Amino acid sequence: MDGETDVAESHMGPIRGRHLFAGPGPTNIPDSVLHAVAHATVDFNAPDFLATFRAGVEGLKRILRTHHEVFLYTASGHGAWEATLQNLLSPGDAILMIESGYFSETWALMAGKLGLEVRTLPADWRRGAEIAALARTLAEDRAHRIRAVCVVHNETATGLALSLPEIRAALDGAGHPALLLADTISSLGCFDVRMDEWGIDAIVGGSQKGLMLPTGFSFTAAGPKAMAAHGTARLARHYFDWSAMLNRPHRSFVGTVPVTLFYGLQESVRLIEEEGLEAVFARHARLAEGVRRAVQAWSGNQGPEIFCIDPARYSNSVTAVLMPEGHDAEAVRAIARGRFNVALGGGLGRLERKVFRIGHLGDLNETMVLGALGAVEMSLKLAGVPHGAGGVAAAMAWFTASA
Ligand code: PLP
């Protein structure tokens, strides 16, 4: 990797022009949201702010397609993971984590440290878990020891999305009463999430991806079955305690409310609804397909390839790109950053140095995607990574055909 890093560093000087952020989260923040969050401090219990806050949360519920309770925390996604487990489960309860990649592994690790019994539905990270295997596991759990099935809807580390309705159907088919908990941190606001219609008991989300906000709040939406489970859940909790939150004017936040983010939320909900949720999803699908066509072109000549090998599970918010054997993804990222001022995501956990990730979510258009793809194509060349020609051209051809 050192040779390639030198290529990047030898051209480093003052960097001009706009930084192009092409990681899978946090994401680009629209200028109007930036302006909205540049707000002076206000009393977070004052009626004016409460009105802004409640309008933002109502908007968030429309994006989640839920009418249920939403609890918010001043924390990144990890906080919402923790809060969700703590509020729904008791020491020693078994959960079934559907393996998808680094983020399912991390959520499982957390659950174990909190005192839960973690069972894993294993999966090949390039294909994702088999729904038939999930159905079998649930059917075999005749005593209904599994209290919750946890799934990462969109595995940001691998660029693979699972179907939540298929998972719901597996639970229903087995007649299993476990709660269904879904992490939608990198899918919400990018592709379809329908909490109530799909029967998801609790959804975890965060501010910094499809919602196009700075990192700073995360949340759990909790349906009636989750609220009933909360009534008997005994895991220790304090800051994240939903019962404490229900007594507060915001029905959220055991502590200071990050007020400025809610001026931003109101604006980001306005932007999403102005475009229309379906149009937002269609844009994400179109941009994602352009990225995939570029990577498919590069994969010629034994070049890098799309990590996910099940096209039905391609993620429309992030593409993980697997490097050819013997080539280091970090060298490509270093050149993209140092030479071209473009930030790509790195490989996580066991995929470190093996993949880089192109984020295509949030406030994004074709030209921004082409900028990122151009930087990748040049970086592959400078890093001496074999690849097929014409990735950017393939994306352009798709964007002109699908415009
Ligand atoms: N879950 C998913 C799917 C994620 O992509 C991330 C972060 O990228 C997390 C959980 C953890 O969230 P955070 O980094 O905001 O704590």
PDB file of N, CA, C and O in Angstrom, residues 241-310:
ATOM      1  N   ASP A 241     -34.440   5.468  29.129  1.00  0.00           N
ATOM      2  CA  ASP A 241     -35.691   4.854  29.608  1.00  0.00           C
ATOM      3  C   ASP A 241     -36.937   5.499  28.982  1.00  0.00           C
ATOM      4  O   ASP A 241     -37.227   6.675  29.212  1.00  0.00           O
ATOM      5  N   TRP A 242     -37.672   4.711  28.214  1.00  0.00           N
ATOM      6  CA  TRP A 242     -38.874   5.243  27.551  1.00  0.00           C
ATOM      7  C   TRP A 242     -39.932   5.688  28.559  1.00  0.00           C
ATOM      8  O   TRP A 242     -40.652   6.662  28.301  1.00  0.00           O
ATOM      9  N   SER A 243     -40.053   4.979  29.685  1.00  0.00           N
ATOM     10  CA  SER A 243     -41.090   5.376  30.660  1.00  0.00           C
ATOM     11  C   SER A 243     -40.800   6.768  31.199  1.00  0.00           C
ATOM     12  O   SER A 243     -41.718   7.581  31.374  1.00  0.00           O
ATOM     13  N   ALA A 244     -39.510   7.052  31.438  1.00  0.00           N
ATOM     14  CA  ALA A 244     -39.146   8.396  31.898  1.00  0.00           C
ATOM     15  C   ALA A 244     -39.479   9.408  30.796  1.00  0.00           C
ATOM     16  O   ALA A 244     -39.986  10.508  31.072  1.00  0.00           O
ATOM     17  N   MET A 245     -39.226   9.031  29.567  1.00  0.00           N
ATOM     18  CA  MET A 245     -39.471   9.962  28.450  1.00  0.00           C
ATOM     19  C   MET A 245     -40.945  10.310  28.313  1.00  0.00           C
ATOM     20  O   MET A 245     -41.304  11.446  28.009  1.00  0.00           O
ATOM     21  N   LEU A 246     -41.801   9.308  28.555  1.00  0.00           N
ATOM     22  CA  LEU A 246     -43.233   9.548  28.357  1.00  0.00           C
ATOM     23  C   LEU A 246     -43.766  10.629  29.301  1.00  0.00           C
ATOM     24  O   LEU A 246     -44.800  11.236  29.029  1.00  0.00           O
ATOM     25  N   ASN A 247     -43.040  10.892  30.382  1.00  0.00           N
ATOM     26  CA  ASN A 247     -43.468  11.939  31.314  1.00  0.00           C
ATOM     27  C   ASN A 247     -42.912  13.312  30.964  1.00  0.00           C
ATOM     28  O   ASN A 247     -43.131  14.265  31.679  1.00  0.00           O
ATOM     29  N   ARG A 248     -42.135  13.392  29.889  1.00  0.00           N
ATOM     30  CA  ARG A 248     -41.519  14.670  29.521  1.00  0.00           C
ATOM     31  C   ARG A 248     -42.354  15.349  28.430  1.00  0.00           C
ATOM     32  O   ARG A 248     -43.052  14.679  27.677  1.00  0.00           O
ATOM     33  N   PRO A 249     -42.244  16.682  28.325  1.00  0.00           N
ATOM     34  CA  PRO A 249     -43.055  17.374  27.307  1.00  0.00           C
ATOM     35  C   PRO A 249     -42.773  16.886  25.894  1.00  0.00           C
ATOM     36  O   PRO A 249     -43.651  16.897  25.037  1.00  0.00           O
ATOM     37  N   HIS A 250     -41.534  16.422  25.646  1.00  0.00           N
ATOM     38  CA  HIS A 250     -41.192  15.973  24.284  1.00  0.00           C
ATOM     39  C   HIS A 250     -41.487  14.491  24.079  1.00  0.00           C
ATOM     40  O   HIS A 250     -41.305  13.979  22.995  1.00  0.00           O
ATOM     41  N   ARG A 251     -41.882  13.811  25.139  1.00  0.00           N
ATOM     42  CA  ARG A 251     -42.028  12.340  25.121  1.00  0.00           C
ATOM     43  C   ARG A 251     -40.741  11.693  24.594  1.00  0.00           C
ATOM     44  O   ARG A 251     -40.755  10.650  23.951  1.00  0.00           O
ATOM     45  N   SER A 252     -39.611  12.293  24.857  1.00  0.00           N
ATOM     46  CA  SER A 252     -38.295  11.853  24.387  1.00  0.00           C
ATOM     47  C   SER A 252     -37.247  12.554  25.245  1.00  0.00           C
ATOM     48  O   SER A 252     -37.578  13.455  26.005  1.00  0.00           O
ATOM     49  N   PHE A 253     -35.989  12.183  25.102  1.00  0.00           N
ATOM     50  CA  PHE A 253     -34.854  12.899  25.696  1.00  0.00           C
ATOM     51  C   PHE A 253     -34.911  13.003  27.223  1.00  0.00           C
ATOM     52  O   PHE A 253     -35.628  13.825  27.772  1.00  0.00           O
ATOM     53  N   VAL A 254     -34.119  12.160  27.876  1.00  0.00           N
ATOM     54  CA  VAL A 254     -33.941  12.324  29.325  1.00  0.00           C
ATOM     55  C   VAL A 254     -32.735  13.258  29.484  1.00  0.00           C
ATOM     56  O   VAL A 254     -31.648  12.819  29.780  1.00  0.00           O
ATOM     57  N   GLY A 255     -32.898  14.508  29.207  1.00  0.00           N
ATOM     58  CA  GLY A 255     -31.761  15.429  29.262  1.00  0.00           C
ATOM     59  C   GLY A 255     -31.956  16.518  28.226  1.00  0.00           C
ATOM     60  O   GLY A 255     -33.044  16.697  27.683  1.00  0.00           O
ATOM     61  N   THR A 256     -30.864  17.229  27.945  1.00  0.00           N
ATOM     62  CA  THR A 256     -30.947  18.380  27.042  1.00  0.00           C
ATOM     63  C   THR A 256     -31.347  17.948  25.631  1.00  0.00           C
ATOM     64  O   THR A 256     -30.852  16.943  25.110  1.00  0.00           O
ATOM     65  N   VAL A 257     -32.238  18.718  25.049  1.00  0.00           N
ATOM     66  CA  VAL A 257     -32.708  18.426  23.691  1.00  0.00           C
ATOM     67  C   VAL A 257     -31.783  19.148  22.703  1.00  0.00           C
ATOM     68  O   VAL A 257     -31.523  20.341  22.874  1.00  0.00           O
ATOM     69  N   PRO A 258     -31.286  18.450  21.672  1.00  0.00           N
ATOM     70  CA  PRO A 258     -30.419  19.124  20.690  1.00  0.00           C
ATOM     71  C   PRO A 258     -31.270  19.991  19.752  1.00  0.00           C
ATOM     72  O   PRO A 258     -31.584  19.602  18.629  1.00  0.00           O
ATOM     73  N   VAL A 259     -31.625  21.177  20.241  1.00  0.00           N
ATOM     74  CA  VAL A 259     -32.675  21.965  19.577  1.00  0.00           C
ATOM     75  C   VAL A 259     -32.383  22.258  18.106  1.00  0.00           C
ATOM     76  O   VAL A 259     -33.280  22.174  17.262  1.00  0.00           O
ATOM     77  N   THR A 260     -31.143  22.596  17.803  1.00  0.00           N
ATOM     78  CA  THR A 260     -30.885  23.059  16.433  1.00  0.00           C
ATOM     79  C   THR A 260     -31.208  21.968  15.414  1.00  0.00           C
ATOM     80  O   THR A 260     -31.640  22.262  14.301  1.00  0.00           O
ATOM     81  N   LEU A 261     -31.005  20.716  15.807  1.00  0.00           N
ATOM     82  CA  LEU A 261     -31.272  19.619  14.863  1.00  0.00           C
ATOM     83  C   LEU A 261     -32.743  19.560  14.465  1.00  0.00           C
ATOM     84  O   LEU A 261     -33.093  19.075  13.389  1.00  0.00           O
ATOM     85  N   PHE A 262     -33.612  20.073  15.326  1.00  0.00           N
ATOM     86  CA  PHE A 262     -35.041  19.987  15.008  1.00  0.00           C
ATOM     87  C   PHE A 262     -35.502  21.100  14.076  1.00  0.00           C
ATOM     88  O   PHE A 262     -36.482  20.920  13.340  1.00  0.00           O
ATOM     89  N   TYR A 263     -34.761  22.230  14.058  1.00  0.00           N
ATOM     90  CA  TYR A 263     -35.016  23.194  12.987  1.00  0.00           C
ATOM     91  C   TYR A 263     -34.587  22.551  11.668  1.00  0.00           C
ATOM     92  O   TYR A 263     -35.219  22.704  10.629  1.00  0.00           O
ATOM     93  N   GLY A 264     -33.508  21.793  11.748  1.00  0.00           N
ATOM     94  CA  GLY A 264     -33.043  21.068  10.556  1.00  0.00           C
ATOM     95  C   GLY A 264     -34.012  19.982  10.130  1.00  0.00           C
ATOM     96  O   GLY A 264     -34.285  19.811   8.942  1.00  0.00           O
ATOM     97  N   LEU A 265     -34.550  19.241  11.109  1.00  0.00           N
ATOM     98  CA  LEU A 265     -35.469  18.145  10.766  1.00  0.00           C
ATOM     99  C   LEU A 265     -36.702  18.680  10.044  1.00  0.00           C
ATOM    100  O   LEU A 265     -37.160  18.098   9.060  1.00  0.00           O
ATOM    101  N   GLN A 266     -37.203  19.803  10.543  1.00  0.00           N
ATOM    102  CA  GLN A 266     -38.385  20.365   9.895  1.00  0.00           C
ATOM    103  C   GLN A 266     -38.080  20.665   8.414  1.00  0.00           C
ATOM    104  O   GLN A 266     -38.890  20.400   7.532  1.00  0.00           O
ATOM    105  N   GLU A 267     -36.879  21.189   8.172  1.00  0.00           N
ATOM    106  CA  GLU A 267     -36.497  21.513   6.790  1.00  0.00           C
ATOM    107  C   GLU A 267     -36.234  20.242   5.973  1.00  0.00           C
ATOM    108  O   GLU A 267     -36.635  20.149   4.813  1.00  0.00           O
ATOM    109  N   SER A 268     -35.591  19.243   6.569  1.00  0.00           N
ATOM    110  CA  SER A 268     -35.305  18.045   5.761  1.00  0.00           C
ATOM    111  C   SER A 268     -36.601  17.301   5.441  1.00  0.00           C
ATOM    112  O   SER A 268     -36.757  16.782   4.332  1.00  0.00           O
ATOM    113  N   VAL A 269     -37.554  17.296   6.369  1.00  0.00           N
ATOM    114  CA  VAL A 269     -38.849  16.678   6.069  1.00  0.00           C
ATOM    115  C   VAL A 269     -39.525  17.461   4.942  1.00  0.00           C
ATOM    116  O   VAL A 269     -40.092  16.881   4.002  1.00  0.00           O
ATOM    117  N   ARG A 270     -39.408  18.798   5.011  1.00  0.00           N
ATOM    118  CA  ARG A 270     -40.016  19.609   3.940  1.00  0.00           C
ATOM    119  C   ARG A 270     -39.403  19.250   2.582  1.00  0.00           C
ATOM    120  O   ARG A 270     -40.119  19.070   1.588  1.00  0.00           O
ATOM    121  N   LEU A 271     -38.079  19.116   2.550  1.00  0.00           N
ATOM    122  CA  LEU A 271     -37.410  18.786   1.282  1.00  0.00           C
ATOM    123  C   LEU A 271     -37.856  17.413   0.765  1.00  0.00           C
ATOM    124  O   LEU A 271     -38.124  17.237  -0.415  1.00  0.00           O
ATOM    125  N   ILE A 272     -37.916  16.439   1.675  1.00  0.00           N
ATOM    126  CA  ILE A 272     -38.294  15.074   1.268  1.00  0.00           C
ATOM    127  C   ILE A 272     -39.733  15.066   0.738  1.00  0.00           C
ATOM    128  O   ILE A 272     -40.036  14.453  -0.287  1.00  0.00           O
ATOM    129  N   GLU A 273     -40.609  15.808   1.421  1.00  0.00           N
ATOM    130  CA  GLU A 273     -42.017  15.785   1.000  1.00  0.00           C
ATOM    131  C   GLU A 273     -42.250  16.639  -0.238  1.00  0.00           C
ATOM    132  O   GLU A 273     -43.143  16.349  -1.038  1.00  0.00           O
ATOM    133  N   GLU A 274     -41.417  17.663  -0.415  1.00  0.00           N
ATOM    134  CA  GLU A 274     -41.518  18.472  -1.642  1.00  0.00           C
ATOM    135  C   GLU A 274     -41.167  17.598  -2.859  1.00  0.00           C
ATOM    136  O   GLU A 274     -41.829  17.637  -3.889  1.00  0.00           O
ATOM    137  N   GLU A 275     -40.127  16.803  -2.703  1.00  0.00           N
ATOM    138  CA  GLU A 275     -39.743  15.887  -3.792  1.00  0.00           C
ATOM    139  C   GLU A 275     -40.747  14.743  -3.890  1.00  0.00           C
ATOM    140  O   GLU A 275     -41.078  14.288  -4.989  1.00  0.00           O
ATOM    141  N   GLY A 276     -41.248  14.299  -2.747  1.00  0.00           N
ATOM    142  CA  GLY A 276     -42.172  13.156  -2.690  1.00  0.00           C
ATOM    143  C   GLY A 276     -41.389  11.899  -2.353  1.00  0.00           C
ATOM    144  O   GLY A 276     -40.372  11.624  -2.993  1.00  0.00           O
ATOM    145  N   LEU A 277     -41.887  11.145  -1.382  1.00  0.00           N
ATOM    146  CA  LEU A 277     -41.141   9.949  -0.941  1.00  0.00           C
ATOM    147  C   LEU A 277     -40.852   9.002  -2.101  1.00  0.00           C
ATOM    148  O   LEU A 277     -39.739   8.494  -2.244  1.00  0.00           O
ATOM    149  N   GLU A 278     -41.860   8.773  -2.948  1.00  0.00           N
ATOM    150  CA  GLU A 278     -41.653   7.828  -4.059  1.00  0.00           C
ATOM    151  C   GLU A 278     -40.571   8.341  -5.004  1.00  0.00           C
ATOM    152  O   GLU A 278     -39.755   7.562  -5.503  1.00  0.00           O
ATOM    153  N   ALA A 279     -40.561   9.654  -5.231  1.00  0.00           N
ATOM    154  CA  ALA A 279     -39.539  10.231  -6.122  1.00  0.00           C
ATOM    155  C   ALA A 279     -38.155  10.153  -5.474  1.00  0.00           C
ATOM    156  O   ALA A 279     -37.146   9.929  -6.154  1.00  0.00           O
ATOM    157  N   VAL A 280     -38.114  10.312  -4.161  1.00  0.00           N
ATOM    158  CA  VAL A 280     -36.834  10.171  -3.443  1.00  0.00           C
ATOM    159  C   VAL A 280     -36.305   8.746  -3.642  1.00  0.00           C
ATOM    160  O   VAL A 280     -35.128   8.541  -3.949  1.00  0.00           O
ATOM    161  N   PHE A 281     -37.195   7.769  -3.501  1.00  0.00           N
ATOM    162  CA  PHE A 281     -36.769   6.367  -3.655  1.00  0.00           C
ATOM    163  C   PHE A 281     -36.335   6.098  -5.104  1.00  0.00           C
ATOM    164  O   PHE A 281     -35.351   5.394  -5.340  1.00  0.00           O
ATOM    165  N   ALA A 282     -37.081   6.670  -6.052  1.00  0.00           N
ATOM    166  CA  ALA A 282     -36.746   6.445  -7.471  1.00  0.00           C
ATOM    167  C   ALA A 282     -35.376   7.062  -7.780  1.00  0.00           C
ATOM    168  O   ALA A 282     -34.572   6.475  -8.515  1.00  0.00           O
ATOM    169  N   ARG A 283     -35.112   8.232  -7.205  1.00  0.00           N
ATOM    170  CA  ARG A 283     -33.804   8.869  -7.428  1.00  0.00           C
ATOM    171  C   ARG A 283     -32.699   7.994  -6.845  1.00  0.00           C
ATOM    172  O   ARG A 283     -31.656   7.775  -7.486  1.00  0.00           O
ATOM    173  N   HIS A 284     -32.900   7.489  -5.643  1.00  0.00           N
ATOM    174  CA  HIS A 284     -31.879   6.608  -5.050  1.00  0.00           C
ATOM    175  C   HIS A 284     -31.655   5.362  -5.925  1.00  0.00           C
ATOM    176  O   HIS A 284     -30.521   4.933  -6.124  1.00  0.00           O
ATOM    177  N   ALA A 285     -32.748   4.806  -6.437  1.00  0.00           N
ATOM    178  CA  ALA A 285     -32.621   3.602  -7.273  1.00  0.00           C
ATOM    179  C   ALA A 285     -31.838   3.922  -8.550  1.00  0.00           C
ATOM    180  O   ALA A 285     -30.973   3.147  -8.979  1.00  0.00           O
ATOM    181  N   ARG A 286     -32.144   5.086  -9.138  1.00  0.00           N
ATOM    182  CA  ARG A 286     -31.480   5.469 -10.400  1.00  0.00           C
ATOM    183  C   ARG A 286     -29.983   5.709 -10.167  1.00  0.00           C
ATOM    184  O   ARG A 286     -29.136   5.238 -10.930  1.00  0.00           O
ATOM    185  N   LEU A 287     -29.664   6.429  -9.112  1.00  0.00           N
ATOM    186  CA  LEU A 287     -28.249   6.729  -8.837  1.00  0.00           C
ATOM    187  C   LEU A 287     -27.490   5.445  -8.492  1.00  0.00           C
ATOM    188  O   LEU A 287     -26.359   5.237  -8.938  1.00  0.00           O
ATOM    189  N   ALA A 288     -28.132   4.578  -7.722  1.00  0.00           N
ATOM    190  CA  ALA A 288     -27.482   3.317  -7.333  1.00  0.00           C
ATOM    191  C   ALA A 288     -27.166   2.474  -8.565  1.00  0.00           C
ATOM    192  O   ALA A 288     -26.086   1.885  -8.672  1.00  0.00           O
ATOM    193  N   GLU A 289     -28.109   2.438  -9.484  1.00  0.00           N
ATOM    194  CA  GLU A 289     -27.901   1.622 -10.689  1.00  0.00           C
ATOM    195  C   GLU A 289     -26.736   2.191 -11.522  1.00  0.00           C
ATOM    196  O   GLU A 289     -25.945   1.434 -12.092  1.00  0.00           O
ATOM    197  N   GLY A 290     -26.614   3.513 -11.553  1.00  0.00           N
ATOM    198  CA  GLY A 290     -25.477   4.121 -12.265  1.00  0.00           C
ATOM    199  C   GLY A 290     -24.152   3.688 -11.644  1.00  0.00           C
ATOM    200  O   GLY A 290     -23.195   3.334 -12.354  1.00  0.00           O
ATOM    201  N   VAL A 291     -24.106   3.674 -10.318  1.00  0.00           N
ATOM    202  CA  VAL A 291     -22.879   3.247  -9.625  1.00  0.00           C
ATOM    203  C   VAL A 291     -22.589   1.777  -9.948  1.00  0.00           C
ATOM    204  O   VAL A 291     -21.454   1.403 -10.262  1.00  0.00           O
ATOM    205  N   ARG A 292     -23.628   0.966  -9.897  1.00  0.00           N
ATOM    206  CA  ARG A 292     -23.412  -0.475 -10.157  1.00  0.00           C
ATOM    207  C   ARG A 292     -22.922  -0.710 -11.583  1.00  0.00           C
ATOM    208  O   ARG A 292     -22.037  -1.538 -11.815  1.00  0.00           O
ATOM    209  N   ARG A 293     -23.481   0.049 -12.526  1.00  0.00           N
ATOM    210  CA  ARG A 293     -23.016  -0.143 -13.916  1.00  0.00           C
ATOM    211  C   ARG A 293     -21.547   0.258 -14.055  1.00  0.00           C
ATOM    212  O   ARG A 293     -20.802  -0.365 -14.824  1.00  0.00           O
ATOM    213  N   ALA A 294     -21.151   1.272 -13.327  1.00  0.00           N
ATOM    214  CA  ALA A 294     -19.735   1.663 -13.370  1.00  0.00           C
ATOM    215  C   ALA A 294     -18.866   0.534 -12.816  1.00  0.00           C
ATOM    216  O   ALA A 294     -17.868   0.136 -13.435  1.00  0.00           O
ATOM    217  N   VAL A 295     -19.270  -0.006 -11.664  1.00  0.00           N
ATOM    218  CA  VAL A 295     -18.447  -1.060 -11.044  1.00  0.00           C
ATOM    219  C   VAL A 295     -18.432  -2.300 -11.938  1.00  0.00           C
ATOM    220  O   VAL A 295     -17.392  -2.959 -12.086  1.00  0.00           O
ATOM    221  N   GLN A 296     -19.579  -2.581 -12.550  1.00  0.00           N
ATOM    222  CA  GLN A 296     -19.616  -3.754 -13.455  1.00  0.00           C
ATOM    223  C   GLN A 296     -18.649  -3.565 -14.622  1.00  0.00           C
ATOM    224  O   GLN A 296     -17.989  -4.506 -15.049  1.00  0.00           O
ATOM    225  N   ALA A 297     -18.515  -2.342 -15.116  1.00  0.00           N
ATOM    226  CA  ALA A 297     -17.542  -2.091 -16.192  1.00  0.00           C
ATOM    227  C   ALA A 297     -16.113  -2.289 -15.659  1.00  0.00           C
ATOM    228  O   ALA A 297     -15.278  -2.938 -16.301  1.00  0.00           O
ATOM    229  N   TRP A 298     -15.841  -1.769 -14.468  1.00  0.00           N
ATOM    230  CA  TRP A 298     -14.491  -1.917 -13.891  1.00  0.00           C
ATOM    231  C   TRP A 298     -14.152  -3.386 -13.634  1.00  0.00           C
ATOM    232  O   TRP A 298     -12.984  -3.770 -13.577  1.00  0.00           O
ATOM    233  N   SER A 299     -15.187  -4.200 -13.414  1.00  0.00           N
ATOM    234  CA  SER A 299     -14.910  -5.589 -13.029  1.00  0.00           C
ATOM    235  C   SER A 299     -14.293  -6.394 -14.179  1.00  0.00           C
ATOM    236  O   SER A 299     -13.760  -7.490 -13.957  1.00  0.00           O
ATOM    237  N   GLY A 300     -14.355  -5.843 -15.402  1.00  0.00           N
ATOM    238  CA  GLY A 300     -13.657  -6.500 -16.512  1.00  0.00           C
ATOM    239  C   GLY A 300     -12.166  -6.507 -16.226  1.00  0.00           C
ATOM    240  O   GLY A 300     -11.688  -5.820 -15.303  1.00  0.00           O
ATOM    241  N   ASN A 301     -11.432  -7.308 -16.963  1.00  0.00           N
ATOM    242  CA  ASN A 301      -9.967  -7.321 -16.789  1.00  0.00           C
ATOM    243  C   ASN A 301      -9.565  -7.689 -15.355  1.00  0.00           C
ATOM    244  O   ASN A 301      -8.583  -7.171 -14.817  1.00  0.00           O
ATOM    245  N   GLN A 302     -10.416  -8.539 -14.724  1.00  0.00           N
ATOM    246  CA  GLN A 302     -10.177  -8.988 -13.337  1.00  0.00           C
ATOM    247  C   GLN A 302     -10.074  -7.826 -12.353  1.00  0.00           C
ATOM    248  O   GLN A 302      -9.231  -7.795 -11.464  1.00  0.00           O
ATOM    249  N   GLY A 303     -10.940  -6.862 -12.564  1.00  0.00           N
ATOM    250  CA  GLY A 303     -10.936  -5.678 -11.701  1.00  0.00           C
ATOM    251  C   GLY A 303     -11.857  -5.832 -10.506  1.00  0.00           C
ATOM    252  O   GLY A 303     -12.368  -6.930 -10.243  1.00  0.00           O
ATOM    253  N   PRO A 304     -12.072  -4.737  -9.787  1.00  0.00           N
ATOM    254  CA  PRO A 304     -12.941  -4.765  -8.602  1.00  0.00           C
ATOM    255  C   PRO A 304     -14.376  -5.099  -8.987  1.00  0.00           C
ATOM    256  O   PRO A 304     -14.802  -4.821 -10.106  1.00  0.00           O
ATOM    257  N   GLU A 305     -15.112  -5.679  -8.056  1.00  0.00           N
ATOM    258  CA  GLU A 305     -16.493  -6.059  -8.368  1.00  0.00           C
ATOM    259  C   GLU A 305     -17.449  -5.678  -7.245  1.00  0.00           C
ATOM    260  O   GLU A 305     -17.016  -5.368  -6.126  1.00  0.00           O
ATOM    261  N   ILE A 306     -18.737  -5.738  -7.569  1.00  0.00           N
ATOM    262  CA  ILE A 306     -19.747  -5.435  -6.547  1.00  0.00           C
ATOM    263  C   ILE A 306     -19.679  -6.536  -5.491  1.00  0.00           C
ATOM    264  O   ILE A 306     -19.719  -7.730  -5.828  1.00  0.00           O
ATOM    265  N   PHE A 307     -19.576  -6.144  -4.235  1.00  0.00           N
ATOM    266  CA  PHE A 307     -19.436  -7.140  -3.170  1.00  0.00           C
ATOM    267  C   PHE A 307     -20.681  -8.024  -3.073  1.00  0.00           C
ATOM    268  O   PHE A 307     -20.586  -9.247  -2.943  1.00  0.00           O
ATOM    269  N   CYS A 308     -21.849  -7.419  -3.119  1.00  0.00           N
ATOM    270  CA  CYS A 308     -23.103  -8.189  -3.015  1.00  0.00           C
ATOM    271  C   CYS A 308     -23.295  -9.010  -4.292  1.00  0.00           C
ATOM    272  O   CYS A 308     -23.208  -8.459  -5.394  1.00  0.00           O
ATOM    273  N   ILE A 309     -23.556 -10.293  -4.154  1.00  0.00           N
ATOM    274  CA  ILE A 309     -23.701 -11.109  -5.358  1.00  0.00           C
ATOM    275  C   ILE A 309     -25.148 -11.537  -5.609  1.00  0.00           C
ATOM    276  O   ILE A 309     -25.406 -12.329  -6.502  1.00  0.00           O
ATOM    277  N   ASP A 310     -26.078 -10.986  -4.851  1.00  0.00           N
ATOM    278  CA  ASP A 310     -27.486 -11.264  -5.138  1.00  0.00           C
ATOM    279  C   ASP A 310     -28.141  -9.964  -5.631  1.00  0.00           C
ATOM    280  O   ASP A 310     -28.449  -9.074  -4.829  1.00  0.00           O
TER     281      ASP A 310
END
